[in-house]
Structures are given as structure tokens and as C-alpha cells.
Coordinates of C-alpha atoms and ligand atoms in Angstrom, one line a residue:
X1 CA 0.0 0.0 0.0
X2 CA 2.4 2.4 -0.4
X3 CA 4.9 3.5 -3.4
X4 CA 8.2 2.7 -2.9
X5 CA 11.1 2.9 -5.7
X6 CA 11.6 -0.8 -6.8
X7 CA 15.7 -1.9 -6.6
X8 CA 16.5 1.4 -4.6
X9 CA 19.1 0.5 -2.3
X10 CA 22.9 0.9 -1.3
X11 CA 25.6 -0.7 -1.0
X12 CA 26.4 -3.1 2.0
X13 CA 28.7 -1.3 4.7
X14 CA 28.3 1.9 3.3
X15 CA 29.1 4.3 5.8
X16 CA 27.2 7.6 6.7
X17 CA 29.0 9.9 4.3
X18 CA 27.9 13.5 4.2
X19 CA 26.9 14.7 0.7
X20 CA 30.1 16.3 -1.0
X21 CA 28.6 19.2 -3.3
X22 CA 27.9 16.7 -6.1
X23 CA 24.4 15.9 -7.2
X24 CA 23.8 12.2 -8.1
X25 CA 20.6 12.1 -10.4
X26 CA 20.2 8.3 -8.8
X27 CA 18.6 9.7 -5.7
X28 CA 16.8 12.6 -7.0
X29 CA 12.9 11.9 -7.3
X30 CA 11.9 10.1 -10.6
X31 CA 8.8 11.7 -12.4
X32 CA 6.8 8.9 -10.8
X33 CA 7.6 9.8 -7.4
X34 CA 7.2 12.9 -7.8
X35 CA 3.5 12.8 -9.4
X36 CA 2.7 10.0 -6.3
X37 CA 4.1 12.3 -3.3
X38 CA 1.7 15.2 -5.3
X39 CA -1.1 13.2 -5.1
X40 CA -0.7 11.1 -1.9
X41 CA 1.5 13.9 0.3
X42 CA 4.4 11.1 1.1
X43 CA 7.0 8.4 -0.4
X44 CA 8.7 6.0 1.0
X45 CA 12.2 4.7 0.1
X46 CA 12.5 1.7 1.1
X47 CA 15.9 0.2 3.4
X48 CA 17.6 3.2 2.2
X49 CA 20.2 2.5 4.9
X50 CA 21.9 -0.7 5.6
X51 CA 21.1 -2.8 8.9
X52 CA 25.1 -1.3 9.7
X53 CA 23.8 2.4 9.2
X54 CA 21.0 1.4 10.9
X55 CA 23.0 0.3 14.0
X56 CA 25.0 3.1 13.7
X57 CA 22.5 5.6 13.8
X58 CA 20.5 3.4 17.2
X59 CA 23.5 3.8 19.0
X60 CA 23.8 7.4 18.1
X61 CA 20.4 8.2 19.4
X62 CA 20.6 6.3 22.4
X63 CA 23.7 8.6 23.4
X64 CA 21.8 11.6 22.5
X65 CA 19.0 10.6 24.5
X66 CA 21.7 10.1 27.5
X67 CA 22.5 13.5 27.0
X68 CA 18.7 14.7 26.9
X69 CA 18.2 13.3 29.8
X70 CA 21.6 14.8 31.4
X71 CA 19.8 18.6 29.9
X72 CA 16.3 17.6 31.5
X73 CA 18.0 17.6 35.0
X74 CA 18.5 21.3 34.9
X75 CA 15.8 22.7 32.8
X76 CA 13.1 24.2 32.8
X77 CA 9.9 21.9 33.4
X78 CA 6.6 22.5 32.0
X79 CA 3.1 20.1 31.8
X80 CA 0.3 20.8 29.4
X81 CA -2.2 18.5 29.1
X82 CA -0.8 16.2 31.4
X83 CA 2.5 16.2 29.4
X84 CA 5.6 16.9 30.7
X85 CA 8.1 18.7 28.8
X86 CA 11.6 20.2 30.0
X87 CA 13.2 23.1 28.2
X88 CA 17.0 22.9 28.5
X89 CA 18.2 26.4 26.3
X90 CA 16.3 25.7 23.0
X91 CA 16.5 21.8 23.3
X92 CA 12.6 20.7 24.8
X93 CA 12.4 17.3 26.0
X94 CA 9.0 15.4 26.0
X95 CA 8.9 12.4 28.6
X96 CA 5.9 9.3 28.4
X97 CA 2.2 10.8 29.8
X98 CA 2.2 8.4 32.4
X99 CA 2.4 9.6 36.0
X100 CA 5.6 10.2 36.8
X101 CA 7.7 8.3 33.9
X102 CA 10.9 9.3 33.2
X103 CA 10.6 7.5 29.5
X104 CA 11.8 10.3 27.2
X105 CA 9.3 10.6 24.1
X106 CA 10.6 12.8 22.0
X107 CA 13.4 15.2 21.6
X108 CA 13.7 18.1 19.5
X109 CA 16.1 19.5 18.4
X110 CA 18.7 16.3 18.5
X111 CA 21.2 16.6 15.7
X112 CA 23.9 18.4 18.3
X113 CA 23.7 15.7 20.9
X114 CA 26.0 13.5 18.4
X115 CA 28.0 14.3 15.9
X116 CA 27.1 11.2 13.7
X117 CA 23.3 13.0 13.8
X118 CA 24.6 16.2 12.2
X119 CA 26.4 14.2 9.9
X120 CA 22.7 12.7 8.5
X121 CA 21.8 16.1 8.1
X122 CA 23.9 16.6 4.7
X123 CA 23.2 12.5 3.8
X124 CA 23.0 12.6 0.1
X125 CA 19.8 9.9 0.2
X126 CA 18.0 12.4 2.1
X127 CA 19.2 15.6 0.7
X128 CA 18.5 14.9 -2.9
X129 CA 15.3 13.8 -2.8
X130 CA 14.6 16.6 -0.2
X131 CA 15.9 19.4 -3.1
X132 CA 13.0 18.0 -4.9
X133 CA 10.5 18.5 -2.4
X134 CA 11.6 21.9 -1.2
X135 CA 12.1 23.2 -4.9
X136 CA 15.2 24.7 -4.3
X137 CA 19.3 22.9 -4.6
X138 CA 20.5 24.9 -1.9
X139 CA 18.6 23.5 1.5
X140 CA 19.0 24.6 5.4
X141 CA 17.3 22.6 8.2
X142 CA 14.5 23.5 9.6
X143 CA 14.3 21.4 12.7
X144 CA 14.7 17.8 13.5
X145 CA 13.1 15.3 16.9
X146 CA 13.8 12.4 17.7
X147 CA 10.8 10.2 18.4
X148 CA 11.1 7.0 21.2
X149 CA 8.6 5.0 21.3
X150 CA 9.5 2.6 23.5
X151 CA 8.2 -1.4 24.3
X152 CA 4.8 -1.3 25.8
X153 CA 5.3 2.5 26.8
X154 CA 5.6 4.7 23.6
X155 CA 2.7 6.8 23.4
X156 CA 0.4 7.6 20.2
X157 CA 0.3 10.7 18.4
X158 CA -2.9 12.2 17.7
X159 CA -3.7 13.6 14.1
X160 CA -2.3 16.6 13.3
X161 CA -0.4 18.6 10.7
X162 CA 3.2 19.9 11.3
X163 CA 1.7 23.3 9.5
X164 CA 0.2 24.9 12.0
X165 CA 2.7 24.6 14.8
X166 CA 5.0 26.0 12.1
X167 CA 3.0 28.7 10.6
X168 CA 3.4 31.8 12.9
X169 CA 7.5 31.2 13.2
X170 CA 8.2 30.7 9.3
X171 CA 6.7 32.0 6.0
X172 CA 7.5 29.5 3.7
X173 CA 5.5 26.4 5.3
X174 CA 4.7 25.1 1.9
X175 CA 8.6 24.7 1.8
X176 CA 9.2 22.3 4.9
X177 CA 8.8 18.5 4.0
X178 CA 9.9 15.9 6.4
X179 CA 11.9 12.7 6.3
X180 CA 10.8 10.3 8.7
X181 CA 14.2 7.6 9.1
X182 CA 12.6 4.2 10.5
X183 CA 15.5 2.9 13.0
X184 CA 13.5 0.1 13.5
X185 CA 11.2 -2.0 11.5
X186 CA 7.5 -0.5 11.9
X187 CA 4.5 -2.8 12.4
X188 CA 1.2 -2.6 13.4
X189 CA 1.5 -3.8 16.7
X190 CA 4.7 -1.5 17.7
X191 CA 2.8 1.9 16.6
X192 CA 4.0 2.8 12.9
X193 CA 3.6 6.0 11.9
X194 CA 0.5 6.7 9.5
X195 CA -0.3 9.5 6.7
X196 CA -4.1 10.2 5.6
X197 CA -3.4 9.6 2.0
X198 CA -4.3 13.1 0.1
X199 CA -5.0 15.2 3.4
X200 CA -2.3 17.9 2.3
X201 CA -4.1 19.5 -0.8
X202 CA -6.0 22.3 1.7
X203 CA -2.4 23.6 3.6
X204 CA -3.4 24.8 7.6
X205 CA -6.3 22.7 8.8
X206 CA -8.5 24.1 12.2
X207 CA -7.9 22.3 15.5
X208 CA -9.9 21.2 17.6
X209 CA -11.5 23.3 19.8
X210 CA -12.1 21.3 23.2
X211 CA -10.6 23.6 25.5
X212 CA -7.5 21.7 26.3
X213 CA -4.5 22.8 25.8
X214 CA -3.1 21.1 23.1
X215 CA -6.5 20.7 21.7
X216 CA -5.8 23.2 19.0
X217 CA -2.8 21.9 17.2
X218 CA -4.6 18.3 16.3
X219 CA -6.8 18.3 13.4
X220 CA -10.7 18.3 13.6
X221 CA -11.6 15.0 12.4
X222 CA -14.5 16.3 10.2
X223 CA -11.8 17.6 7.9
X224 CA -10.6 14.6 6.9
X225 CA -11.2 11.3 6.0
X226 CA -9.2 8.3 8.5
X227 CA -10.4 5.4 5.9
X228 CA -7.6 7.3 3.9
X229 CA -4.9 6.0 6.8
X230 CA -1.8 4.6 5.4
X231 CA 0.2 2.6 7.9
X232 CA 3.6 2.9 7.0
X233 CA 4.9 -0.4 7.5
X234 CA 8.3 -0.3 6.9
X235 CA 11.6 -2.1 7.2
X236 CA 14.6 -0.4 9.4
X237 CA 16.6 1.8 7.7
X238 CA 13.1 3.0 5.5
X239 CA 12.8 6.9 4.5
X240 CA 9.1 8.4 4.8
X241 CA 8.9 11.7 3.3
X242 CA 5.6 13.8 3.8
X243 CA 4.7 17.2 3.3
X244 CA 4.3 19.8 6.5
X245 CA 0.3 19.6 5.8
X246 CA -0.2 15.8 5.8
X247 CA -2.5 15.1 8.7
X248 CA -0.7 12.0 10.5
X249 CA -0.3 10.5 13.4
X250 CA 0.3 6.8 15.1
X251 CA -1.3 4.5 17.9
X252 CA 0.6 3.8 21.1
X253 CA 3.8 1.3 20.7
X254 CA 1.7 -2.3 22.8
X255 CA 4.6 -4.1 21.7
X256 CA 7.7 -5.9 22.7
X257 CA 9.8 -4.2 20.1
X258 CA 10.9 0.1 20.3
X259 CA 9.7 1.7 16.7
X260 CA 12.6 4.5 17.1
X261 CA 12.4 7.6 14.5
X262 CA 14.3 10.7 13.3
X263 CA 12.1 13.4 11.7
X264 CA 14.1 16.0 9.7
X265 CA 12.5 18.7 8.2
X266 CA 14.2 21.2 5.7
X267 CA 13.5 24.6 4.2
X268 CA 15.7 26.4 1.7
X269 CA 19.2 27.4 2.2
X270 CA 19.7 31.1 4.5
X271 CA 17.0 30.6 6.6
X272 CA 17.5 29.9 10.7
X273 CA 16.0 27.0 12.2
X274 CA 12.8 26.7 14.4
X275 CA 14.4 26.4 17.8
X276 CA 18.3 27.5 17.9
X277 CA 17.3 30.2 15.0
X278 CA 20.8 29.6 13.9
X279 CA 21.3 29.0 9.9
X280 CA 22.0 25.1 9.3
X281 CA 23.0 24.8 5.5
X282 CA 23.2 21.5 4.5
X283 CA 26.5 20.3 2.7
Ligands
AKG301 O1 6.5 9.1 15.0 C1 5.2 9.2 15.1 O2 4.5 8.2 15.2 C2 4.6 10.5 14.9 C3 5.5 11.6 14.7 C4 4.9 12.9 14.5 O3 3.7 13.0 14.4 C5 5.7 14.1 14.5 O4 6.9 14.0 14.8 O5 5.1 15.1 14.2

């Protein structure tokens, strides 16, 4: 249920290299892709990293979550909805609902708590394809979390679009796609992340408007339609990009298995970033 580009792939024991200033026409989108992430608002490629990579880059994020936790100790805590966050300078981290858990959920931004995750910022498989989506060749971040998800804990994720968090801090929100980076395979049972097929044709969406807190940044379900759900269930090492007004969303991880994710999000090249509002170029 999903389009993913038949025989894309890489070589075994390829190592994270940062993109050098060339542009290989291989990993730009093909005409194909780009008329199916038009129509549907995401693509997947497929095991665009190998099970190495991948290890590579679960090791990396459990030291960056160390260090989260190591920022959380001294920051700034906040609850909204229920939901604790801790703001260490511009680095928020977002622990599990549940009373009292100290389960980090998600982290935002991550790249500087490892170098190896500021090196995937400028990764040719995800930079080339991203010039595509942005419509421009010279690309800056826009911000990048790390999502947990842990065995039996992980929280869902509501629907929503990333839009209209994004809206009032950046002018060009038609110019932010995300890359999700599966670091685990995605299933089902362990919470994979899902697009509504289509949703991203009418840009900012309303909230809903329950009084809550949070209420406001997750999308009215009588704007869209959730038979249009597309699980994305995906190997490790799997790319899902989707556009910044895709509702989407996930159910709770009631596995045995963690489904951990990256989500990168670029913009073109000069502007600052969401929470630092330092300039990140990429390459
Ligand atoms: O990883 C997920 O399941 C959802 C992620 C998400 O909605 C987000 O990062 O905005």
C-alpha cells in the first residue's frame, strides 16, 4: 500500500557519508515519485540504509537521548495537558504521559547531541530527494526530533499537521517537508507512523476546539477522511517523506519491540531554524 522505488538501495557497509557538493541524479525523485508524493503527500524509500547504518544511527540516538536526559535535570519543566516537557536552552524534552515516567518521548532538536546525527543532516539519500520536495538545490534545516517509542510505553500521536505549529515562526511552510528515518522495523502492533493519503491539498487545517491545551494543534476530524490512513509499515533503515500539511499520526507502541524515529525537516538554504534560529545549511 504504499509506493516505494523498486531496486533502490545501497551498497552493504556503506558508511554515513555527508553529501560532498555533487548531485547524483540516482537519488533525486523520478517523475513517478514525484506525481505520487503530489497526489498522496508522502513516499517512502525503502531500506535506504543498511542494517550497519542502521546500527549506527541506534546507537547514536541512544547517546543523544543520555545527553537529553543529562539537559532535562537542569531545565526548565513544564506540563500541558498532562504532558511533561523540559526546556534545556532551545533543546525541549518530552517524557511518556504516564504519572511520573521518566521514559523520554521525543526530543527536539537532536542533531547536536551526536555528531554522527549532524552528519545525516547533509546524507546525500536524504538531501537529494529533499531538493526535490523543497524546490530549491541549496537547503538549510528546519528542525529535526527524535521520536522514542518505546516497548509497551511509547505513546500515540494524535492527528495533526506539522503546518500549523510552524506557521506563525516561518513564512515558507509550503517549503518544509519531512523525512521520517525508521530505526526500527514498523509494524502494526509496535505503533507505525501513518499519513491520511491526500490530506495535504487544503495547507493549515483548524484544531480542535475542546478547551485543552493542546486541543488546537490536532486536526478536527471532520476535515478529513481516517479510511484514507496509510500505515507505514516499513523495514529499518526505511525513509518516509511527507509534506508539512499531511495530517498524520500513530497509535501507542503495545509491543515488545521500540519503533525509534528521526524526523528531519528542511527549508531552503539562509534561513535559521525553528528552535536554535541559527542558519543550518546543508553540505
Ligand atoms: O512518530 C510518530 O509516530 C509520529 C511523529 C509525529 O507525528 C511528528 O513527529 O510530528
Amino acid at each position: 500500500m504504499y509506493c516505494q522505488l523498486e531496486g533502490f538501495g545501497n551498497a552493504p557497509g556503506a558508511d554515513l557519508t555527508p553529501v560532498d557538493g555533487l548531485s547524483s541524479p540516482f537519488m533525486r525523485l523520478s517523475e513517478l515519485e514525484q506525481r505520487n508524493y503530489a497526489a498522496d503527500g508522502f513516499l517512502i524509500r525503502a531500506s535506504a540504509f543498511t542494517p550497519m547504518e542502521v546500527e549506527t544511527l541506534r546507537d547514536a540516538v541512544e547517546r543523544a537521548a543520555l545527553r537529553a536526559m543529562q539537559l532535562a535535570e537542569s531545565g526548565a519543566t513544564y506540563v500541558l495537558d498532562g504532558k511533561r516537557f523540559v526546556d534545556s536552552g532551545y533543546t525541549t524534552v518530552q517524557f511518556e504521559p504516564e504519572s511520573g515516567s521518566d521514559t523520554i518521548r521525543v526530543v527536539e532538536p537532536v542533531h547536536e547531541l551526536d555528531d554522527r546525527l549532524s552528519n545525516l543532516l547533509d546524507d546525500i539519500r536524504i538531501v537529494e530527494p529533499m531538493r526535490d520536495l523543497v524546490g530549491a538545490e541549496h537547503l538549510a534545516v528546519w528542525t529535526d526530533k527524535l521520536n522514542l517509542k518505546r516497548p509497551f510505553e511509547g505513546s500515540g500521536f494524535g492527528w495533526h499537521q506539522d503546518s500549523p505549529y510552524w506557521v506563525h515562526d516561518c513564512d515558507h511552510v509550503d517549503q518544509l517537508p519531512n523525512v521520517l528515518i525508521a530505526l526500527d522495523a514498523a509494524s502494526e502492533e509496535n505503533g507505525c507512523f501513518r499519513v491520511i493519503r491526500g490530506s495535504h491539498t487544503r495547507g493549515c487545517l483548524a484544531g480542535i476546539n475542546d478547551g485543552s491545551q493542546l486541543g488546537g494543534f490536532y486536526t478536527d476530524p471532520a476535515l478529513f477522511d481516517e479510511q484514507q490512513q496509510v500505515p507505514m509499515i516499513v523495514p529499518a533503515g526505511s525513509l518516509v517523506f511527507f509534506n508539512a500539511h499531511s495530517v498524520h499520526g500513530s497509535l501507542p507502541n503495545n509491543s515488545a519491540e521500540p519503533r525509534r524515529a528521526l524526523v528531519l525537516t528542511y527549508q531552503p538554504a539562509g534561513f535559521p531554524m525553528l528552535k536554535s534560529k541559527r542558519v543550518r545549511n546543508v553540505g
